[in-house]
Amino acid sequence: MIGKLQCVVLDCADVMELARFYASLLGGEVNRPDPRWSLGDDWATLHGDGDGDGGDGRRSRRVYADPAGHPFCLVRD
């Protein structure tokens, strides 16, 4: 079973730059009002759009670094 991104909380020196980076990479909406999550000036939330598509059955992984220097992996399925 593949999980779907619901919400990610981001925290770094330039949180809006990082939020825009992940929104452009993953889709979704930055700081969407939601009663389950609080909003603040020191962090941002990225809510997934819930869409996903199937792959071709060949899985691969790549490790990258985001603008704040955090490593993250993209998995192609």
GROMACS .gro file of N, CA and C in nm:
model
  231
    1MET      N    1   0.084  -0.117   0.000
    1MET     CA    2   0.000   0.000   0.000
    1MET      C    3   0.089   0.124   0.000
    2ILE      N    4   0.056   0.219  -0.082
    2ILE     CA    5   0.130   0.344  -0.093
    2ILE      C    6   0.054   0.452  -0.017
    3GLY      N    7   0.123   0.520   0.074
    3GLY     CA    8   0.062   0.630   0.147
    3GLY      C    9   0.053   0.753   0.060
    4LYS      N   10  -0.033   0.844   0.098
    4LYS     CA   11  -0.047   0.971   0.026
    4LYS      C   12  -0.013   1.084   0.121
    5LEU      N   13   0.057   1.182   0.070
    5LEU     CA   14   0.099   1.297   0.148
    5LEU      C   15  -0.024   1.375   0.193
    6GLN      N   16  -0.034   1.398   0.323
    6GLN     CA   17  -0.142   1.479   0.376
    6GLN      C   18  -0.091   1.619   0.412
    7CYS      N   19   0.012   1.624   0.496
    7CYS     CA   20   0.066   1.754   0.537
    7CYS      C   21   0.209   1.736   0.584
    8VAL      N   22   0.293   1.831   0.548
    8VAL     CA   23   0.431   1.836   0.594
    8VAL      C   24   0.451   1.971   0.662
    9VAL      N   25   0.517   1.970   0.776
    9VAL     CA   26   0.551   2.094   0.846
    9VAL      C   27   0.698   2.123   0.818
   10LEU      N   28   0.726   2.242   0.772
   10LEU     CA   29   0.861   2.282   0.733
   10LEU      C   30   0.912   2.390   0.827
   11ASP      N   31   1.040   2.379   0.863
   11ASP     CA   32   1.102   2.475   0.954
   11ASP      C   33   1.247   2.494   0.913
   12CYS      N   34   1.285   2.616   0.881
   12CYS     CA   35   1.424   2.648   0.846
   12CYS      C   36   1.437   2.800   0.847
   13ALA      N   37   1.553   2.850   0.809
   13ALA     CA   38   1.578   2.995   0.812
   13ALA      C   39   1.484   3.071   0.717
   14ASP      N   40   1.464   3.022   0.594
   14ASP     CA   41   1.374   3.087   0.497
   14ASP      C   42   1.263   2.990   0.464
   15VAL      N   43   1.166   2.982   0.554
   15VAL     CA   44   1.063   2.878   0.545
   15VAL      C   45   0.974   2.894   0.422
   16MET      N   46   0.947   3.015   0.377
   16MET     CA   47   0.860   3.031   0.260
   16MET      C   48   0.932   2.989   0.132
   17GLU      N   49   1.061   3.012   0.123
   17GLU     CA   50   1.136   2.963   0.007
   17GLU      C   51   1.131   2.811   0.003
   18LEU      N   52   1.151   2.749   0.117
   18LEU     CA   53   1.148   2.603   0.123
   18LEU      C   54   1.008   2.550   0.093
   19ALA      N   55   0.905   2.615   0.145
   19ALA     CA   56   0.768   2.573   0.118
   19ALA      C   57   0.736   2.583  -0.031
   20ARG      N   58   0.778   2.691  -0.096
   20ARG     CA   59   0.754   2.705  -0.241
   20ARG      C   60   0.830   2.598  -0.319
   21PHE      N   61   0.951   2.565  -0.277
   21PHE     CA   62   1.028   2.459  -0.342
   21PHE      C   63   0.951   2.327  -0.338
   22TYR      N   64   0.907   2.287  -0.217
   22TYR     CA   65   0.836   2.159  -0.205
   22TYR      C   66   0.700   2.162  -0.273
   23ALA      N   67   0.632   2.276  -0.274
   23ALA     CA   68   0.505   2.286  -0.345
   23ALA      C   69   0.525   2.268  -0.495
   24SER      N   70   0.633   2.324  -0.549
   24SER     CA   71   0.658   2.307  -0.693
   24SER      C   72   0.701   2.164  -0.724
   25LEU      N   73   0.768   2.099  -0.630
   25LEU     CA   74   0.813   1.961  -0.650
   25LEU      C   75   0.699   1.860  -0.634
   26LEU      N   76   0.619   1.877  -0.528
   26LEU     CA   77   0.519   1.778  -0.492
   26LEU      C   78   0.376   1.817  -0.526
   27GLY      N   79   0.354   1.944  -0.558
   27GLY     CA   80   0.218   1.993  -0.571
   27GLY      C   81   0.165   2.025  -0.432
   28GLY      N   82   0.040   2.062  -0.425
   28GLY     CA   83  -0.019   2.092  -0.296
   28GLY      C   84  -0.027   2.240  -0.270
   29GLU      N   85  -0.066   2.273  -0.149
   29GLU     CA   86  -0.093   2.412  -0.113
   29GLU      C   87  -0.018   2.448   0.016
   30VAL      N   88   0.044   2.563   0.014
   30VAL     CA   89   0.120   2.612   0.130
   30VAL      C   90   0.025   2.685   0.225
   31ASN      N   91   0.035   2.651   0.353
   31ASN     CA   92  -0.039   2.718   0.460
   31ASN      C   93  -0.190   2.721   0.439
   32ARG      N   94  -0.244   2.612   0.390
   32ARG     CA   95  -0.390   2.602   0.375
   32ARG      C   96  -0.454   2.598   0.513
   33PRO      N   97  -0.554   2.682   0.539
   33PRO     CA   98  -0.622   2.677   0.668
   33PRO      C   99  -0.683   2.538   0.691
   34ASP      N  100  -0.656   2.481   0.805
   34ASP     CA  101  -0.705   2.348   0.840
   34ASP      C  102  -0.715   2.343   0.991
   35PRO      N  103  -0.828   2.305   1.046
   35PRO     CA  104  -0.843   2.304   1.192
   35PRO      C  105  -0.751   2.205   1.263
   36ARG      N  106  -0.696   2.109   1.190
   36ARG     CA  107  -0.606   2.011   1.251
   36ARG      C  108  -0.464   2.063   1.265
   37TRP      N  109  -0.428   2.172   1.197
   37TRP     CA  110  -0.292   2.223   1.197
   37TRP      C  111  -0.293   2.371   1.231
   38SER      N  112  -0.199   2.415   1.310
   38SER     CA  113  -0.187   2.558   1.337
   38SER      C  114  -0.089   2.619   1.237
   39LEU      N  115  -0.102   2.748   1.216
   39LEU     CA  116  -0.012   2.822   1.129
   39LEU      C  117   0.070   2.916   1.215
   40GLY      N  118   0.192   2.944   1.170
   40GLY     CA  119   0.278   3.035   1.246
   40GLY      C  120   0.375   3.105   1.153
   41ASP      N  121   0.442   3.206   1.205
   41ASP     CA  122   0.539   3.281   1.126
   41ASP      C  123   0.672   3.208   1.113
   42ASP      N  124   0.700   3.114   1.203
   42ASP     CA  125   0.830   3.046   1.206
   42ASP      C  126   0.832   2.914   1.130
   43TRP      N  127   0.717   2.869   1.079
   43TRP     CA  128   0.711   2.744   1.004
   43TRP      C  129   0.602   2.756   0.899
   44ALA      N  130   0.599   2.662   0.808
   44ALA     CA  131   0.496   2.657   0.704
   44ALA      C  132   0.445   2.514   0.694
   45THR      N  133   0.322   2.502   0.646
   45THR     CA  134   0.266   2.370   0.621
   45THR      C  135   0.244   2.354   0.471
   46LEU      N  136   0.266   2.233   0.423
   46LEU     CA  137   0.240   2.200   0.284
   46LEU      C  138   0.141   2.085   0.284
   47HIS      N  139   0.023   2.110   0.230
   47HIS     CA  140  -0.082   2.008   0.224
   47HIS      C  141  -0.080   1.944   0.086
   48GLY      N  142  -0.071   1.813   0.083
   48GLY     CA  143  -0.070   1.740  -0.042
   48GLY      C  144  -0.204   1.750  -0.113
   49ASP      N  145  -0.198   1.738  -0.244
   49ASP     CA  146  -0.322   1.745  -0.321
   49ASP      C  147  -0.393   1.609  -0.329
   50GLY      N  148  -0.329   1.505  -0.277
   50GLY     CA  149  -0.392   1.374  -0.272
   50GLY      C  150  -0.388   1.297  -0.402
   51ASP      N  151  -0.336   1.359  -0.508
   51ASP     CA  152  -0.329   1.288  -0.636
   51ASP      C  153  -0.203   1.204  -0.641
   52GLY      N  154  -0.215   1.093  -0.708
   52GLY     CA  155  -0.100   1.007  -0.731
   52GLY      C  156  -0.127   0.927  -0.856
   53ASP      N  157  -0.024   0.882  -0.921
   53ASP     CA  158  -0.048   0.799  -1.038
   53ASP      C  159   0.036   0.673  -1.026
   54GLY      N  160  -0.003   0.569  -1.101
   54GLY     CA  161   0.070   0.443  -1.099
   54GLY      C  162   0.197   0.454  -1.178
   55GLY      N  163   0.292   0.369  -1.151
   55GLY     CA  164   0.417   0.369  -1.225
   55GLY      C  165   0.421   0.255  -1.325
   56ASP      N  166   0.539   0.230  -1.374
   56ASP     CA  167   0.556   0.123  -1.474
   56ASP      C  168   0.614  -0.003  -1.410
   57GLY      N  169   0.621  -0.006  -1.277
   57GLY     CA  170   0.671  -0.125  -1.208
   57GLY      C  171   0.821  -0.127  -1.187
   58ARG      N  172   0.893  -0.032  -1.244
   58ARG     CA  173   1.037  -0.023  -1.223
   58ARG      C  174   1.064   0.082  -1.118
   59ARG      N  175   1.115   0.042  -1.005
   59ARG     CA  176   1.138   0.135  -0.894
   59ARG      C  177   1.282   0.184  -0.898
   60SER      N  178   1.297   0.314  -0.877
   60SER     CA  179   1.430   0.372  -0.865
   60SER      C  180   1.424   0.481  -0.759
   61ARG      N  181   1.540   0.511  -0.702
   61ARG     CA  182   1.550   0.613  -0.598
   61ARG      C  183   1.665   0.708  -0.631
   62ARG      N  184   1.644   0.834  -0.597
   62ARG     CA  185   1.750   0.934  -0.608
   62ARG      C  186   1.746   1.020  -0.484
   63VAL      N  187   1.865   1.058  -0.436
   63VAL     CA  188   1.876   1.143  -0.318
   63VAL      C  189   1.918   1.282  -0.365
   64TYR      N  190   1.848   1.382  -0.314
   64TYR     CA  191   1.875   1.521  -0.349
   64TYR      C  192   1.888   1.602  -0.219
   65ALA      N  193   1.919   1.731  -0.233
   65ALA     CA  194   1.918   1.823  -0.119
   65ALA      C  195   1.826   1.940  -0.154
   66ASP      N  196   1.745   1.981  -0.058
   66ASP     CA  197   1.656   2.094  -0.081
   66ASP      C  198   1.733   2.225  -0.060
   67PRO      N  199   1.671   2.342  -0.085
   67PRO     CA  200   1.743   2.468  -0.071
   67PRO      C  201   1.800   2.495   0.068
   68ALA      N  202   1.745   2.432   0.171
   68ALA     CA  203   1.798   2.450   0.307
   68ALA      C  204   1.907   2.348   0.339
   69GLY      N  205   1.937   2.258   0.243
   69GLY     CA  206   2.041   2.159   0.262
   69GLY      C  207   1.994   2.027   0.320
   70HIS      N  208   1.863   2.011   0.339
   70HIS     CA  209   1.809   1.884   0.391
   70HIS      C  210   1.806   1.779   0.281
   71PRO      N  211   1.854   1.658   0.308
   71PRO     CA  212   1.844   1.552   0.208
   71PRO      C  213   1.700   1.500   0.201
   72PHE      N  214   1.660   1.462   0.079
   72PHE     CA  215   1.531   1.397   0.060
   72PHE      C  216   1.545   1.300  -0.057
   73CYS      N  217   1.459   1.202  -0.061
   73CYS     CA  218   1.463   1.100  -0.166
   73CYS      C  219   1.338   1.109  -0.251
   74LEU      N  220   1.357   1.092  -0.381
   74LEU     CA  221   1.244   1.074  -0.470
   74LEU      C  222   1.246   0.929  -0.517
   75VAL      N  223   1.132   0.865  -0.507
   75VAL     CA  224   1.119   0.726  -0.547
   75VAL      C  225   1.026   0.719  -0.666
   76ARG      N  226   1.072   0.659  -0.772
   76ARG     CA  227   0.990   0.638  -0.891
   76ARG      C  228   0.941   0.496  -0.886
   77ASP      N  229   0.811   0.481  -0.896
   77ASP     CA  230   0.752   0.348  -0.889
   77ASP      C  231   0.674   0.319  -1.015
   0.00000   0.00000   0.00000
